């Protein structure tokens, strides 16, 4: 089950969060363009000259930040880029603090 935060939650935090939010929007906008360009450039039935022409057009027209691998998972509260859990979009430090404060229901310290 994927935990989805509201749209406004992506902008909370630092400048990095705003940049990441903009990149996520760009990825969403250009997703179809990228898949079409990829289909054309990998199709062997299309002549090589046309494939290269489409590839050059793709490199000039589509922004670099619209690539999915440029999206960075950041903590929505602190903007931290490392140690972020995907399911909650919170850093390990914030998860620990929230758990100790009792804001995460069902989470307790391990004991065995």
Short mmCIF file of C-alpha atoms in Angstrom, two decimals:
data_model
loop_
_atom_site.label_atom_id
_atom_site.label_comp_id
_atom_site.label_asym_id
_atom_site.label_seq_id
_atom_site.Cartn_x
_atom_site.Cartn_y
_atom_site.Cartn_z
CA UNK A 1 0.00 0.00 0.00
CA UNK A 2 1.44 3.32 -1.05
CA UNK A 3 0.97 6.29 1.23
CA UNK A 4 0.15 9.37 -0.84
CA UNK A 5 0.61 12.85 0.56
CA UNK A 6 -1.59 15.75 -0.52
CA UNK A 7 -0.35 17.97 -3.36
CA UNK A 8 0.58 20.88 -1.09
CA UNK A 9 2.80 18.68 1.09
CA UNK A 10 5.51 18.51 -1.58
CA UNK A 11 6.35 22.20 -1.23
CA UNK A 12 6.91 22.16 2.54
CA UNK A 13 10.56 22.32 3.54
CA UNK A 14 13.57 23.60 1.70
CA UNK A 15 14.49 24.85 -1.73
CA UNK A 16 15.35 21.27 -2.65
CA UNK A 17 11.75 20.23 -2.05
CA UNK A 18 10.50 22.93 -4.40
CA UNK A 19 12.98 21.82 -7.08
CA UNK A 20 11.97 18.21 -6.59
CA UNK A 21 8.29 19.14 -6.85
CA UNK A 22 8.93 20.97 -10.13
CA UNK A 23 10.85 17.98 -11.49
CA UNK A 24 7.99 15.65 -10.55
CA UNK A 25 5.57 17.90 -12.42
CA UNK A 26 7.86 17.96 -15.48
CA UNK A 27 8.14 14.16 -15.45
CA UNK A 28 4.37 13.90 -15.38
CA UNK A 29 3.94 16.40 -18.22
CA UNK A 30 6.50 14.81 -20.57
CA UNK A 31 5.89 11.15 -19.78
CA UNK A 32 4.03 10.50 -23.04
CA UNK A 33 6.58 12.44 -25.13
CA UNK A 34 9.45 10.42 -23.68
CA UNK A 35 7.74 7.09 -24.32
CA UNK A 36 6.94 8.04 -27.93
CA UNK A 37 10.49 9.23 -28.59
CA UNK A 38 11.90 6.08 -27.03
CA UNK A 39 9.61 3.88 -29.13
CA UNK A 40 10.69 5.63 -32.34
CA UNK A 41 14.42 5.64 -31.57
CA UNK A 42 14.49 1.94 -30.63
CA UNK A 43 12.34 0.77 -33.55
CA UNK A 44 14.63 -0.94 -36.07
CA UNK A 45 12.08 -0.66 -38.89
CA UNK A 46 12.56 3.12 -38.96
CA UNK A 47 15.59 4.19 -41.03
CA UNK A 48 18.68 5.20 -39.08
CA UNK A 49 18.68 8.79 -40.41
CA UNK A 50 15.14 9.35 -39.15
CA UNK A 51 15.92 7.82 -35.77
CA UNK A 52 18.94 10.09 -35.35
CA UNK A 53 16.89 13.10 -36.43
CA UNK A 54 14.19 12.26 -33.88
CA UNK A 55 16.84 11.78 -31.20
CA UNK A 56 18.35 15.21 -31.90
CA UNK A 57 14.89 16.77 -31.83
CA UNK A 58 14.17 15.02 -28.54
CA UNK A 59 17.39 16.31 -26.96
CA UNK A 60 16.59 19.91 -27.90
CA UNK A 61 12.83 19.99 -27.24
CA UNK A 62 12.34 17.98 -24.04
CA UNK A 63 13.84 19.39 -20.81
CA UNK A 64 16.48 17.31 -19.02
CA UNK A 65 14.63 17.59 -15.72
CA UNK A 66 11.70 15.66 -17.20
CA UNK A 67 13.66 12.40 -16.87
CA UNK A 68 12.33 10.17 -14.09
CA UNK A 69 15.81 9.37 -12.78
CA UNK A 70 16.40 13.04 -11.90
CA UNK A 71 13.63 12.96 -9.30
CA UNK A 72 15.03 12.75 -5.77
CA UNK A 73 13.01 11.34 -2.89
CA UNK A 74 13.14 14.01 -0.19
CA UNK A 75 11.70 14.22 3.29
CA UNK A 76 8.60 16.40 3.11
CA UNK A 77 9.26 17.89 6.54
CA UNK A 78 13.00 18.62 6.47
CA UNK A 79 14.04 18.37 2.81
CA UNK A 80 16.66 15.74 3.61
CA UNK A 81 17.61 13.67 0.54
CA UNK A 82 19.32 10.72 2.20
CA UNK A 83 17.73 8.07 4.37
CA UNK A 84 14.20 8.76 3.14
CA UNK A 85 11.60 5.99 3.41
CA UNK A 86 9.51 5.81 0.25
CA UNK A 87 6.27 4.71 1.86
CA UNK A 88 5.94 7.83 4.02
CA UNK A 89 8.35 10.28 2.30
CA UNK A 90 9.93 10.94 5.70
CA UNK A 91 13.59 10.73 6.65
CA UNK A 92 14.79 8.16 9.17
CA UNK A 93 15.42 10.95 11.67
CA UNK A 94 11.89 12.34 11.41
CA UNK A 95 10.37 8.86 11.64
CA UNK A 96 12.33 8.29 14.84
CA UNK A 97 11.30 11.64 16.32
CA UNK A 98 7.64 11.19 15.40
CA UNK A 99 7.61 7.63 16.75
CA UNK A 100 9.15 8.72 20.07
CA UNK A 101 6.64 11.56 20.32
CA UNK A 102 3.75 9.17 19.74
CA UNK A 103 2.57 10.65 16.44
CA UNK A 104 2.95 7.38 14.52
CA UNK A 105 0.24 4.98 15.70
CA UNK A 106 1.27 1.37 16.11
CA UNK A 107 4.99 2.13 16.23
CA UNK A 108 6.88 1.20 19.37
CA UNK A 109 10.46 0.51 20.35
CA UNK A 110 11.62 -3.01 19.66
CA UNK A 111 12.00 -5.36 22.60
CA UNK A 112 12.75 -9.07 22.51
#
